[in-house]
Each structure stands twice: as structure tokens, then as C-alpha cells.
Coordinates of C-alpha atoms in Angstrom, one line a residue:
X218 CA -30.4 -19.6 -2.2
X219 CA -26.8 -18.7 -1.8
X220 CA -24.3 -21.2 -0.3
X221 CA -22.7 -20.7 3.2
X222 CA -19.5 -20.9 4.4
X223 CA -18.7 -20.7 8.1
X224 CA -15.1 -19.8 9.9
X225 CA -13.7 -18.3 13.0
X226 CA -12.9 -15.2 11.1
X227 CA -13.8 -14.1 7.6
X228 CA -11.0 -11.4 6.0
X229 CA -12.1 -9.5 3.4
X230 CA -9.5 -8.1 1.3
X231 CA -6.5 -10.5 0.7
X232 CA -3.9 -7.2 0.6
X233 CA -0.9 -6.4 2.5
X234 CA -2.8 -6.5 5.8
X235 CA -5.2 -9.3 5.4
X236 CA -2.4 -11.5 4.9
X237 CA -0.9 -10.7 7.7
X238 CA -4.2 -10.8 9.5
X239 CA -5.0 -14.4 8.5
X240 CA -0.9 -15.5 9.4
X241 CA -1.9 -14.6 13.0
X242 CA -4.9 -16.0 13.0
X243 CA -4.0 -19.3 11.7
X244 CA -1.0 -19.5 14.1
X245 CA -3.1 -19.3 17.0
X246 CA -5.2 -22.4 15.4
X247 CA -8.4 -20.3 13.9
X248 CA -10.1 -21.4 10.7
X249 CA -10.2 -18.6 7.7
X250 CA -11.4 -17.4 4.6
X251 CA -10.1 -14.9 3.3
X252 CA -11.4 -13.2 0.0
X253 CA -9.9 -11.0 -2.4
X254 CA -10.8 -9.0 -5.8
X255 CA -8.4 -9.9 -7.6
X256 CA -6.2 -13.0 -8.1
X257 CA -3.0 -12.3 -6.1
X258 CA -3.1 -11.7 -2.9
X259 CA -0.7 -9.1 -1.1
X260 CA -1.9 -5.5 -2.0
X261 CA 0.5 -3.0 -2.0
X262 CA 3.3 -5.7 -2.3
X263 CA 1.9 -7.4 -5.3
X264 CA -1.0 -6.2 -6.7
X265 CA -0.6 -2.8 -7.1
X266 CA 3.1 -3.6 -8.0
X267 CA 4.9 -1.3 -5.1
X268 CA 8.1 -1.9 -3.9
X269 CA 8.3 -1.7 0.0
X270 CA 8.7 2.3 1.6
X271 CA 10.0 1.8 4.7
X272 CA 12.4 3.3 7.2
X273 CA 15.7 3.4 7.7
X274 CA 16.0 1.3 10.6
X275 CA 13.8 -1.5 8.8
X276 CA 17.0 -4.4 8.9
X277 CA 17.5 -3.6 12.7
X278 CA 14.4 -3.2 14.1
X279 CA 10.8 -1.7 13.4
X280 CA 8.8 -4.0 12.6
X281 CA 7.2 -7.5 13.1
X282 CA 9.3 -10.8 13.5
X283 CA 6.9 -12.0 10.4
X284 CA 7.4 -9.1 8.1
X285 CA 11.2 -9.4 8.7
X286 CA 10.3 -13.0 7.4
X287 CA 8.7 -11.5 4.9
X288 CA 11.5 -10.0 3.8
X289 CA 14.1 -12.0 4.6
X290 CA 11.9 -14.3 2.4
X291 CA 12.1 -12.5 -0.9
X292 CA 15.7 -12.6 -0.3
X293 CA 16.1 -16.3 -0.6
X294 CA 14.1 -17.1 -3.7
X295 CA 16.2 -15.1 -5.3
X296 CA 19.1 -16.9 -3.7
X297 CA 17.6 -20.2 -4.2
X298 CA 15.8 -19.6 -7.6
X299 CA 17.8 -17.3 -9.2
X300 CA 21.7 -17.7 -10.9
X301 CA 22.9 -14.8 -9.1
X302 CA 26.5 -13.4 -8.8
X303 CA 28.7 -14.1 -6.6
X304 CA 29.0 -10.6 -4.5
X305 CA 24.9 -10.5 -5.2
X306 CA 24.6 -13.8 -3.4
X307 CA 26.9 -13.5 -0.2
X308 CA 25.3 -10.1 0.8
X309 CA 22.9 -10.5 3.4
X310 CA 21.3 -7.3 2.5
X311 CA 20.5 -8.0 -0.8
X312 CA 18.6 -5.3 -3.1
X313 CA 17.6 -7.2 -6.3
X314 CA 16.5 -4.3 -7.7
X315 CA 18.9 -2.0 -6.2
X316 CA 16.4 1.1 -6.8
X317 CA 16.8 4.1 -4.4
X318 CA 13.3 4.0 -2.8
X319 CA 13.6 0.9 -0.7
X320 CA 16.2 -1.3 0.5
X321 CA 14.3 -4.3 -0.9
X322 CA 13.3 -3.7 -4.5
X323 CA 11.9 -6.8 -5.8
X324 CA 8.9 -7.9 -8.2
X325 CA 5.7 -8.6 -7.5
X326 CA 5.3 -11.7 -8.6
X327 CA 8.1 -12.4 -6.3
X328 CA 6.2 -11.2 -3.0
X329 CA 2.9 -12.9 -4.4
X330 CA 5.5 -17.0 -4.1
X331 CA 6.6 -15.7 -0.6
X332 CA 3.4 -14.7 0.8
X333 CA 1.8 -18.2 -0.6
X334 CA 4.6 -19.9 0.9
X335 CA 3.8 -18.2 4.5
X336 CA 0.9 -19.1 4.1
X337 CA 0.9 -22.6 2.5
X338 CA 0.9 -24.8 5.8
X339 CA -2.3 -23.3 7.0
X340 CA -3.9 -23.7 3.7
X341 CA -3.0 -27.2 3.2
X342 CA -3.7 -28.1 6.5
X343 CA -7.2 -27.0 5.1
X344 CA -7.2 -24.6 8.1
X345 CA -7.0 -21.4 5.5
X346 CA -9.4 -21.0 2.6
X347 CA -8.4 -17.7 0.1
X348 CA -11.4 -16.6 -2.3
X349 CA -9.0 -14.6 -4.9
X350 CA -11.5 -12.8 -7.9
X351 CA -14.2 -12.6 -5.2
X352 CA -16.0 -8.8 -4.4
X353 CA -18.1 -8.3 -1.8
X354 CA -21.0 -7.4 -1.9
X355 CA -23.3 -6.8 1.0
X356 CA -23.4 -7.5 4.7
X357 CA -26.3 -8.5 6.7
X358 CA -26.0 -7.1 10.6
X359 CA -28.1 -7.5 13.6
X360 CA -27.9 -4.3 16.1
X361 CA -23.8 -4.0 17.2
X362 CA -22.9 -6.8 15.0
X363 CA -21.8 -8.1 12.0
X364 CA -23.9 -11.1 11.1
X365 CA -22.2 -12.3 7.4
X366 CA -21.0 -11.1 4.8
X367 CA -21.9 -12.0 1.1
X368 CA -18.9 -11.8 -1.8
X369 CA -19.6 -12.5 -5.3
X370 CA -17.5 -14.7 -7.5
X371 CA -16.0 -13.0 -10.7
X372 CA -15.6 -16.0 -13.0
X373 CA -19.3 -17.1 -12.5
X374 CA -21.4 -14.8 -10.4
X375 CA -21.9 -17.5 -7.6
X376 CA -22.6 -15.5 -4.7
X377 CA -21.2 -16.6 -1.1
X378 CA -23.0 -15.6 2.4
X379 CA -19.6 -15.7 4.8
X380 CA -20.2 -15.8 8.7
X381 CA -18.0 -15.7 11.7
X382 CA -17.9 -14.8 15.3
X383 CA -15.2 -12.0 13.8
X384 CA -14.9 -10.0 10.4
X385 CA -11.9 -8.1 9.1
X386 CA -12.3 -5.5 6.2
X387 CA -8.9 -5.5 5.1
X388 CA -9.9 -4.1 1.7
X389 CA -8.4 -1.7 -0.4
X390 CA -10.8 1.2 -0.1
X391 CA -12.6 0.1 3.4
X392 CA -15.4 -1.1 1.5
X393 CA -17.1 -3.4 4.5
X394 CA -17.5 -0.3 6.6
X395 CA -20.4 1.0 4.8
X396 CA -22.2 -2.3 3.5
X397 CA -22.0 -2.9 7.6
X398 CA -23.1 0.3 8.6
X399 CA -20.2 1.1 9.9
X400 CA -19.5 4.5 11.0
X401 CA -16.7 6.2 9.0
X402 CA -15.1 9.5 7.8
X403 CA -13.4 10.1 4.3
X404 CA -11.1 12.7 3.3
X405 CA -10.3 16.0 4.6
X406 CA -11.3 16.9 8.0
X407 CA -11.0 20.4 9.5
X408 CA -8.9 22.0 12.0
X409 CA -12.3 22.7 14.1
X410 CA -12.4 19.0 14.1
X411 CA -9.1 17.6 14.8
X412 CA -6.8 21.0 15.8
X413 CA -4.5 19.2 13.1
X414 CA -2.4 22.4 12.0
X415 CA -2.6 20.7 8.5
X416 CA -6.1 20.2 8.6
X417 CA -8.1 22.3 6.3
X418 CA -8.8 26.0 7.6
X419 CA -12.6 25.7 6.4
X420 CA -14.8 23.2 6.5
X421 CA -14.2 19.5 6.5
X422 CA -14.4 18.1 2.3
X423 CA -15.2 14.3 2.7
X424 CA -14.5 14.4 -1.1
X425 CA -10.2 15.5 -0.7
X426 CA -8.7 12.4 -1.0
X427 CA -5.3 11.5 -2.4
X428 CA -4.7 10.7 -5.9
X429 CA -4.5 7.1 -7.2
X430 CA -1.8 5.4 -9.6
X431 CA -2.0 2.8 -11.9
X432 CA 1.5 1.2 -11.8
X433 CA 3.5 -0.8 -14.6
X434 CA 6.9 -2.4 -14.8
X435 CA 8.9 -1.3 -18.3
X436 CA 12.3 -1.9 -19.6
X437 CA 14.6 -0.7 -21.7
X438 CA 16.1 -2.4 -25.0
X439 CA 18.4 0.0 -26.9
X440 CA 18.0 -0.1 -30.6
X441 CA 14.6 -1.8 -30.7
X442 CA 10.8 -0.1 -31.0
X443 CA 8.0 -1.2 -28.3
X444 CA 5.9 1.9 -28.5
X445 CA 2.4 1.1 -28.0
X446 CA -0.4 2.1 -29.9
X447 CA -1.6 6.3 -28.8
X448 CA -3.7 5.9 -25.9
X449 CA -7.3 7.3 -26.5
X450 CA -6.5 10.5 -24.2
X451 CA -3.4 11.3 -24.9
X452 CA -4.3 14.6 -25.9
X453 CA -5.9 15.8 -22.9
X454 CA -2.9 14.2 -20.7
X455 CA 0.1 15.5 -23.0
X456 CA -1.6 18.9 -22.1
X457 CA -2.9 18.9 -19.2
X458 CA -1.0 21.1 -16.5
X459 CA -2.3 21.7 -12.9
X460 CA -2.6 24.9 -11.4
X461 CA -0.1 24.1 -8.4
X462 CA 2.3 22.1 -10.6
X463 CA 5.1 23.9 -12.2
X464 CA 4.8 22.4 -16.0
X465 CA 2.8 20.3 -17.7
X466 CA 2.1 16.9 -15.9
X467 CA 4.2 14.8 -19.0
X468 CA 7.4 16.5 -18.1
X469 CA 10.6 16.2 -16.4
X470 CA 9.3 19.0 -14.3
X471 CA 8.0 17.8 -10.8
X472 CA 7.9 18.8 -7.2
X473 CA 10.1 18.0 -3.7
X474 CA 7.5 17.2 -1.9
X475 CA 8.6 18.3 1.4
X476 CA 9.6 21.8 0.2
X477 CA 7.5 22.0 -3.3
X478 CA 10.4 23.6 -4.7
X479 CA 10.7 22.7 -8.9
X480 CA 12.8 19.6 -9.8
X481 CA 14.0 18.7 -13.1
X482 CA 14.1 14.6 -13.3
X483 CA 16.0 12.5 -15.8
X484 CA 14.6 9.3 -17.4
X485 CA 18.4 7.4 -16.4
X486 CA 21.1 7.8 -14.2
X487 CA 24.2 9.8 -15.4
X488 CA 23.1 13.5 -15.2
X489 CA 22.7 15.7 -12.1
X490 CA 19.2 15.0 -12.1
X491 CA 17.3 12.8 -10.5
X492 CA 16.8 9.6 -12.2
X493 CA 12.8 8.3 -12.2
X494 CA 14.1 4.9 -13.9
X495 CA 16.4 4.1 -11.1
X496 CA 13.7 5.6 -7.9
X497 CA 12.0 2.1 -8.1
X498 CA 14.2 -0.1 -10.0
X499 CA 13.2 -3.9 -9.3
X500 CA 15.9 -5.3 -11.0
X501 CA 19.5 -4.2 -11.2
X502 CA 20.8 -7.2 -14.3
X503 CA 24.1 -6.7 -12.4
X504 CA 22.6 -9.0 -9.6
X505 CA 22.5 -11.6 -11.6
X506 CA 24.5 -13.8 -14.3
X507 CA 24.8 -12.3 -17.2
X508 CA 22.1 -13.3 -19.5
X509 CA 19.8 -13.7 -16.7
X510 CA 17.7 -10.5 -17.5
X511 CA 17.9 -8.5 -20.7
X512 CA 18.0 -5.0 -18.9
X513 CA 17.2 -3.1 -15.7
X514 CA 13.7 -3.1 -14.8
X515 CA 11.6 -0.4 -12.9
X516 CA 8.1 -0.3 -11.5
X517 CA 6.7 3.3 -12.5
X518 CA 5.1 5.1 -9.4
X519 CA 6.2 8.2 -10.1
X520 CA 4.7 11.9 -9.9
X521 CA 3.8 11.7 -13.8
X522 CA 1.0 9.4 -13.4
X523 CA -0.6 10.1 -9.7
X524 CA -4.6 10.2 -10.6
X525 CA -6.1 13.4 -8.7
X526 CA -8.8 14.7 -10.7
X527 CA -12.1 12.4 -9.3
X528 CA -12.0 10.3 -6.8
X529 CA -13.1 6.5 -6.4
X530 CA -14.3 6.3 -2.9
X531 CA -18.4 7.3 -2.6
X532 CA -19.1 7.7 -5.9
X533 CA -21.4 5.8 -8.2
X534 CA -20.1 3.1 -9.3
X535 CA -20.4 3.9 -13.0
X536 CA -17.9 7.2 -12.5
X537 CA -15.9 4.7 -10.1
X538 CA -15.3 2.6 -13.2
X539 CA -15.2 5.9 -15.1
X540 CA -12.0 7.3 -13.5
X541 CA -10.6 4.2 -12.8
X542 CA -10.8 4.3 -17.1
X543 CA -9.1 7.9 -16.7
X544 CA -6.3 6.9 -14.1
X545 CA -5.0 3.5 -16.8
X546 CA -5.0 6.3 -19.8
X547 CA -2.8 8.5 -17.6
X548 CA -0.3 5.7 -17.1
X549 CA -0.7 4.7 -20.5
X550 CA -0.1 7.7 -21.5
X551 CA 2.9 8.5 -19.6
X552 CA 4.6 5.4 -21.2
X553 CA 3.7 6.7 -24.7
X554 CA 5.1 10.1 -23.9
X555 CA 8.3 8.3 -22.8
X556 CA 8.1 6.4 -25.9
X557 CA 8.1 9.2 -28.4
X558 CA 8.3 13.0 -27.1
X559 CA 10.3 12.4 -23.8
X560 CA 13.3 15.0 -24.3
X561 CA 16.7 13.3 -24.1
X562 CA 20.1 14.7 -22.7
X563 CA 21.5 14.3 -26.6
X564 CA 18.6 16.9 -27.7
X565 CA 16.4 13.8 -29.3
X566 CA 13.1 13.2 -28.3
X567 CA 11.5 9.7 -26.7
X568 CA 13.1 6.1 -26.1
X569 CA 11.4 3.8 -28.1
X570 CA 13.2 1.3 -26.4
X571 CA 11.3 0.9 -23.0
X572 CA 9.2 -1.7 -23.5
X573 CA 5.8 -2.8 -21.4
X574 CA 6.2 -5.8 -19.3
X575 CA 2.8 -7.2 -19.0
X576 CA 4.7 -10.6 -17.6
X577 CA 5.6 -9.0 -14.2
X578 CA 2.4 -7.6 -13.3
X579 CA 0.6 -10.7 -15.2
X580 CA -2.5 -8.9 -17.1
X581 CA -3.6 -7.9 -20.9
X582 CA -3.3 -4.2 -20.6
X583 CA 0.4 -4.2 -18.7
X584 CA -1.2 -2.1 -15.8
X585 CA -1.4 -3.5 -12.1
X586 CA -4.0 -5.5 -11.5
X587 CA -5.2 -2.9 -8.8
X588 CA -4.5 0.6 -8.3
X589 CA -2.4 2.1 -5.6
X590 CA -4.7 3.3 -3.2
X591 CA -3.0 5.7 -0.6
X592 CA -6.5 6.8 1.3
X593 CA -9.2 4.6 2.3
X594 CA -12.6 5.0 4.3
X595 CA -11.7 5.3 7.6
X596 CA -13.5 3.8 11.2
X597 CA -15.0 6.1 13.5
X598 CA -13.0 4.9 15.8
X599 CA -12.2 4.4 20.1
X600 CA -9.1 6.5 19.4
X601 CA -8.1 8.7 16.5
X602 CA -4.4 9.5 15.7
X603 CA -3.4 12.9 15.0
X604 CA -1.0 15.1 13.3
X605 CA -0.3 16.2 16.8
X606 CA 0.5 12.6 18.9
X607 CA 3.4 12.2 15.4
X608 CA 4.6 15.2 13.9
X609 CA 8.0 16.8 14.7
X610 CA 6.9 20.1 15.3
X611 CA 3.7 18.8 17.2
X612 CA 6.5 17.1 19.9
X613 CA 8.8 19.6 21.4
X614 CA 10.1 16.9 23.6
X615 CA 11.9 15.2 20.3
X616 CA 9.5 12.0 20.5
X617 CA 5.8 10.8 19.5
X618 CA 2.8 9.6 21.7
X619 CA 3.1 7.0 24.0
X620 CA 0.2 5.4 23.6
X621 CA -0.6 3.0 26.7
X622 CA -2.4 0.3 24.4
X623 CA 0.4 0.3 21.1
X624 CA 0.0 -3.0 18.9
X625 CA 2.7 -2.1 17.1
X626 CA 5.0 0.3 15.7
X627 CA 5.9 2.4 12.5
X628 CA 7.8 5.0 11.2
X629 CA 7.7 7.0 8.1
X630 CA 7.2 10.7 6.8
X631 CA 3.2 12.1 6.7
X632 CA 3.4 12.1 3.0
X633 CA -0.2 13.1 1.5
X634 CA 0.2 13.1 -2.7
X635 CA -1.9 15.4 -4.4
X636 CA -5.2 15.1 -3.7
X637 CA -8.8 15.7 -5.7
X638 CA -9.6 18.7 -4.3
X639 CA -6.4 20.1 -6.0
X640 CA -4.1 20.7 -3.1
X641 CA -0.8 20.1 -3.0
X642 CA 1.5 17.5 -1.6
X643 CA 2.0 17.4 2.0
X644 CA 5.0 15.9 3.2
X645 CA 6.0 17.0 6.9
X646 CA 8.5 15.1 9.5
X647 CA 7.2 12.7 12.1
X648 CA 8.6 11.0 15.0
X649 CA 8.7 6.4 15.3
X650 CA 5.0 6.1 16.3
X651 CA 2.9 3.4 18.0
X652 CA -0.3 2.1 16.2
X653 CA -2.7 2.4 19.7
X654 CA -5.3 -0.5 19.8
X655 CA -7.9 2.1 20.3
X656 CA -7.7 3.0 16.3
X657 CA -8.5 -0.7 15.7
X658 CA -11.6 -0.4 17.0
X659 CA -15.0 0.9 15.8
X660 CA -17.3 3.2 17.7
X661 CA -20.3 0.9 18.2
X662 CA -19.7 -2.3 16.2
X663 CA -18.3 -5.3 18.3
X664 CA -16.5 -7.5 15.6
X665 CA -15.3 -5.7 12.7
X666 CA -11.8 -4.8 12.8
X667 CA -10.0 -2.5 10.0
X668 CA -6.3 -4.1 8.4
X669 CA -5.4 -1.3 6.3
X670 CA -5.8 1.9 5.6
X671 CA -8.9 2.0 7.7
X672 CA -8.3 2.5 10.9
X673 CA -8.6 5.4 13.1
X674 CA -6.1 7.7 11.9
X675 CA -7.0 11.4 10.1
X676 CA -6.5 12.6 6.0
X677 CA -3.3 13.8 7.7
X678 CA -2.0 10.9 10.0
X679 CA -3.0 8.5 7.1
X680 CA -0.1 9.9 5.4
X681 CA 2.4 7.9 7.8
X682 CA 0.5 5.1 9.1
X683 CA -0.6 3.7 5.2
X684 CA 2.9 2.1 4.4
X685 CA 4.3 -1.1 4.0
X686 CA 5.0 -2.5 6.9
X687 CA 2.8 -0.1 9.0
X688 CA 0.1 -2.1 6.9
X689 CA 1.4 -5.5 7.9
X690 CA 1.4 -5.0 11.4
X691 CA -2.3 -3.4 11.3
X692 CA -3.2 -6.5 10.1
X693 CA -1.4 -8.9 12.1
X694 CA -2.8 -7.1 15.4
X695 CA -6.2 -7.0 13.9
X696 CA -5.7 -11.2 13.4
X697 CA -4.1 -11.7 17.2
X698 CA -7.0 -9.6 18.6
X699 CA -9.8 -11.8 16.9
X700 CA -8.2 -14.7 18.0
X701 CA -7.7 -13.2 21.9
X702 CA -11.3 -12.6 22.2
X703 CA -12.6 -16.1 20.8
X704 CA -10.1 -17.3 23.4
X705 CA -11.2 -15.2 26.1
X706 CA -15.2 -14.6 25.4
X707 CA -14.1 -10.9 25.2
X708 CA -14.7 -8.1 22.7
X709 CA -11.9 -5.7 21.5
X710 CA -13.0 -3.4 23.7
X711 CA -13.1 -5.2 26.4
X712 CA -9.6 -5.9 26.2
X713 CA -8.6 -2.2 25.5
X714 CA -10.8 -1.3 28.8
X715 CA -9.3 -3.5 30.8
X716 CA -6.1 -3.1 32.3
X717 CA -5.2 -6.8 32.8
X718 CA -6.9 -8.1 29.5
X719 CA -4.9 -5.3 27.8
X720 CA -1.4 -6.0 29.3
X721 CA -2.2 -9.8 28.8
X722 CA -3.0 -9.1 24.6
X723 CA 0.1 -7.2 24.4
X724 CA 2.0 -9.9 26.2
X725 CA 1.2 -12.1 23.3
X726 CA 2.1 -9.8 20.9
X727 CA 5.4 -9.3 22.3
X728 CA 5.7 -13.2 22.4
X729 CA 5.0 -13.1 18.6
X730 CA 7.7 -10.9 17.4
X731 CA 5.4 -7.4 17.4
X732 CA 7.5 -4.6 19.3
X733 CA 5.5 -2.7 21.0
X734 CA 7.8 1.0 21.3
X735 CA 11.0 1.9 19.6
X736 CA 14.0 2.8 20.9
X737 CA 15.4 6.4 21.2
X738 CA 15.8 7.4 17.9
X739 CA 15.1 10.4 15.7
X740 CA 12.5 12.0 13.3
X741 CA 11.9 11.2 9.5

């Protein structure tokens, strides 16, 4: 008999959304559990060890009062933890990695103290219970709902039934949706389904999803050897060139993605090219007192070591386990080609120097402790964003949907990676969205809500809506919603259908810091 545990809302998946999802729910007084595979929570932020993507506007406005929090958060603990310089310490925009992909570079481990700090009153309070190394498992319903869910301890096998008047599958890869039943569409769909002019001409390929990375964190120490041992495949990766790529995959050869025109990259800054060392740099030394750090650090998500030859969604779960094996000798093998047979400017081959730091992402291998998953399962939803309610040349009129039931807002590029069905990037403007309530919620089933990359939105419309901070405010909606309709005796869709319940919902959101449309500004 497996033991039970009872809340007002059970979050599966502690990622970049469930967090946020179990901050709002705790604020408005609901008891949690929250699980989560591995043992950090935070996703994207921590996790998978990826620096924030956001927009430009992100230090104005653009996003939640708690992400902002969020940020502002990392900020101090370096501040108050670290012996930083003096210019470091008196600007209030402080990059501490200073690394051209985000205007807050910082470690992971550094977003895993924040996010327990956010979190810690509700915890202690006892009000907040997070399951980290717990999977789920299986989900029992009855007719439109979800009845429990069972997760399975990693340590020791102990398997947990969870119920709660409200679920949330804020997981990585949607993986709730079809243990529940829950209706849902992966990869590709056609332009005879959506009218998306980036949708495939043919049919729709469930099986086109975007690639995967495995992530690591490396340094470099001039004069000293920290090559690690030849990864199993390196043969196959050191030769392995894709038909739409324009040299072999271990090169300095790469892609724009927005005009997928040939770029030659550089490994540091001080040549024309493009430096991949400096794109997600997560700590600049110059920050800091000297002696503080021994070098520059960078998080490696680069084009080099994107996974697109299997997927890991709907598959069995030995080739799951298979090309999740296949994406960590890719990344490993990346470092080991950077190690030894990287070309230098001086004519020399590889930089011996860059050594693995298995301390900032905290596991054996060095890798992540999770992949970075860019495309999930996705809910049959109420409403379905489309390339054509975001994308510049979709909106003549300069600005995206107005969507009459927005829980939030976003802003970023529709940026698809290459996918498993071989195709290209995908990389087109868009206009500052809204995330519409109506993609929160499922088809049929009453209490589920999606907190990732799950909700309603296309292959396409995924590509803008799975970032950061878009992520964050999914998931805080998703928590807020829960805790309206516990307070209310309504169902998400009840409040979406009704005029008064809506504007009401929204009303709260506004109190909590969550704008609700942006101001006139232009595309990305």
C-alpha cells in the first residue's frame, strides 16, 4: 500500500515554472507539494544550467513583480556573499558574468540559494513541501478529472499517491499529460492545421521536435592540462556533418540563425569572430577581487552540442535513456575536441587548458543535471497560439494579439533549433505578446494546468513562449488560477467564460505584480 499525501495543489515538476507556480500558490495561503526529478529545483535556471534569455526591456518592464525579484535576488548574493569590486558592487545592473546572451549571467547554483530563499518562509511555515529526486509515475483519474498522482522516490523506490482538488504538470517534457489522459499534440503540425506559414507544407510529423543539449560550465587555466579522457563516440561526433549544416558539427563553422548564412566562431574574444566562450559567460573574474575566481567561466549552450538526431518525448523509454546516452557524448565530446584538435588563431590546435567544472553544475560526469529541453508535450488546449496572433509579418498593424483573457506577458524571437526531423533552425521576428488564459487550459480536463512548455501554443509559437521569464509567469498564473477557483468553487474555465470571474482573476493578477499588456513598443 503506498502512502498518501494530501494538499490543495500538487506541482509536479519543481522547474522554472513550478516554482513560480507554488510562490503564488503559497502567497494566497494554499498547502503544496511540489515534486521534482532531480535535486534542484528551478529548471532552465538551474538545472539545466541556462543563463536567463530574455528581452531587452527585461530591467524596465516585461515581466512579473516576482521574477524581477528573482532577479534582483541573484544580484544581492553576490553583493552580500561575494568580495566584489568596487564599480562591480555600486552598479545596480550588475552582470556577474558579463556574457553577451543575457543581461544577468550568473550560476546555477546561484539561482538554486535564491529560489530556496523565495521560497523558504512557506516551507518553514510547513505550508510548502518540495519532493526533489522524485519521478512520477502514474495518475489515477475519474471521468474530467485528475484524482492523484503517484511519484516514485529515487533514493529508495517508496512510491507516493499525491491528491489535490488541483494538479499542475510543470514538468520538463509535459509528462502528466499522458499518464492523465490528457489530450495533447507533439511536434510539427501542418499548415492544413494551423495556416502557420512556417508550419510544415505536408503532413503534420508528431516526431519534429527541437534538439536537446546537455550543458556544462568549463574554464580556462593557461599553461595547465585538464583534458578528459576520449569520450566513447568521439569518432562518430568528430565526423559527423549534417546535411543543412555548412561543416562538420565540431567546428568553428555554424549558422545565423535568422538568415542561415555561414559563421566562423572563435573560442575567445579578440578576433573578428564571434566569441562562443564569452556568448554565456557566468563569470567575468573582473567582478570580483582579485583572487576570488581563477578565470572567466562560461556555461556551454552552444550550436556544437544541440542533440537532433532522436528525440526523447514518445519513445520507449530504453531509446529515451538511449539518446539521452548520445546527447552527454556529444557534449562530452565537444569539450574534448576543444581540448585537443580545436584550431587556434596562432595555427596550434586545442586548449588543454579549459577545464570541466563539475562543482557548478554539482554531478560526477560535469554535465547538467538535466537536459535543456526547448519542446515539450503540449495541451489540447481552449485556445491555441499561433505564428499568426505573434509574428511580424503575420501583423501589418506593427503589434501582436490582444488577447481579452492575457495572464501575462512575454517577448522574445520564435527561435526553433534544429529539430529531429533534420530541418533547419527557424528564427523569425515577433511582436511583445500576451500569454491568453485560454492556452492554460485543457480541452476536457477540469484541474490540470500546464507551467511550462506545455501549454497551448504550436511547434512554431513554442519557439517564443518557452523562455525564461515567459516560463515564470506561466507558472505563476497557473498557481493564482488554482488558488482563484478553490476560493471561488469555480473551474478554470469558468473563470475564462465568464466575463466578471475573468476580469476579477485578472484583477488579482494585476494586484500581484503580473502586467497584463505591454506598452507600445517594437518587434524582436
Amino acid at each position: 500500500m503506498n502512502r498518501t499525501l494530501q494538499a490543495d495543489v500538487v506541482i509536479i515538476g519543481g522547474g522554472t515554472g513550478g516554482t513560480a507556480a507554488a510562490l503564488a500558490a503559497a502567497k494566497r495561503g494554499k498547502t503544496i507539494i511540489m515534486t521534482e526529478e532531480t535535486d534542484w529545483i528551478g529548471g532552465q535556471l538551474t538545472s539545466q544550467a541556462v543563463p536567463p534569455d530574455e528581452h531587452p526591456w527585461i530591467e524596465q518592464f516585461g515581466s512579473t513583480r516576482s521574477y524581477r525579484q528573482f532577479r534582483e535576488g541573484v544580484r544581492d548574493y553576490y553583493r552580500d556573499h561575494f568580495p566584489l569590486t568596487r564599480e562591480a558592487r555600486v552598479n545596480v545592473r550588475l552582470n556577474p558574468g558579463n556574457g553577451g546572451v543575457s543581461r544577468l549571467c550568473h550560476e546555477p547554483r546561484t539561482a538554486l540559494a535564491v529560489l530556496q530563499q523565495m521560497l523558504a518562509p512557506f516551507i518553514h511555515k510547513g505550508q510548502l513541501t518540495i519532493l526533489t529526486s522524485h519521478l512520477v509515475e502514474s495518475a489515477a483519474t475519474n471521468a474530467n478529472e485528475v484524482s492523484s498522482v503517484t511519484v516514485r522516490n529515487l533514493k529508495n523506490g517508496e512510491l507516493l499517491d499525491l491528491q489535490a482538488p488541483y494538479f499542475i504538470d510543470a514538468t520538463e517534457c509535459g509528462d502528466v499529460l499522458p499518464l492523465a489522459g490528457v489530450e495533447y499534440v507533439t511536434g510539427a503540425e501542418s499548415k492544413a492545421q494551423t495556416g502557420e506559414p512556417h508550419a510544415l507544407d505536408g503532413e503534420a510529423d508528431p516526431m519534429d521536435m527541437q534538439g536537446i543539449t546537455y550543458c556544462f560550465a568549463m574554464d580556462y587555466i593557461e599553461g595547465e592540462d585538464h583534458t578528459i579522457e576520449k569520450p566513447a563516440n568521439y569518432e562518430f561526433w568528430r565526423e559527423y556533418k549534417a546535411d543543412f549544416w555548412p561543416d562538420k558539427l565540431l567546428s568553428w563553422f555554424g549558422v545565423r540563425p535568422h538568415t542561415l548564412e555561414t559563421v566562423q566562431y572563435e573560442l575567445f574574444p579578440g578576433t573578428d569572430r564571434y566569441s562562443l566562450f564569452y556568448y554565456r559567460q557566468i563569470v567575468d573574474k573582473n567582478n570580483f577581487l582579485e583572487g576570488t575566481f581563477d578565470s572567466n567561466v562560461t556555461l556551454v549552450n552552444w550550436p556544437q552540442n544541440d542533440y537532433w538526431l532522436e528525440s526523447v518525448i514518445d519513445v520507449s523509454e530504453e531509446d529515451r535513456q538511449k539518446n539521452l546516452a548520445d546527447a552527454k557524448q556529444l557534449s562530452f565530446s565537444l569539450l574534448y575536441w576543444l581540448q585537443t584538435e580545436a584550431p587556434r588563431p596562432d595555427g596550434g590546435q586545442g586548449y588543454p587548458g579549459l577545464r570541466l567544472r563539475k562543482d557548478i553544475v554539482d554531478t560526477e560526469d560535469g554535465l547538467a543535471k538535466y537536459p535543456y529541453i526547448r519542446e515539450s508535450r503540449r495541451i489540447k488546449a481552449e485556445f491555441t497560439v499561433l505564428e499568426q496572433h505573434v509574428a511580424s509579418d503575420c501583423r501589418p498593424d506593427g503589434k501582436a494579439e490582444n488577447f481579452f483573457d492575457s495572464v501575462g506577458i512575454g517577448c522574445y524571437r520564435i527561435d526553433l533549433h534544429p529539430s529531429t526531423a533534420g530541418r533547419h533552425y527557424i528564427d523569425i521576428s515577433s511582436l511583445p505578446f500576451q500569454i491568453p488564459l485560454g492556452s492554460l487550459i485543457p480541452v476536457r480536463v477540469n484541474n490540470l494546468l500546464p507551467a511550462s512548455k506545455n501549454l497551448g501554443v504550436t511547434h512554431i509559437t513554442n519557439g517564443c513562449y518557452r523562455l525564461h521569464p515567459v516560463e515564470w509567469n506561466i507558472g505563476e498564473a497557473a498557481g493564482y488560477l488554482t488558488s482563484y477557483c478553490m476560493e471561488n468553487g469555480l473551474s478554470p474555465r469558468e473563470v475564462r467564460n465568464s466575463p466578471e470571474q475573468l476580469e476579477k482573476f485578472q484583477q488579482l493578477l494585476v494586484s500581484e505584480g503580473i502586467e497584463l499588456a505591454w506598452p507600445t513598443i517594437h518587434a524582436v
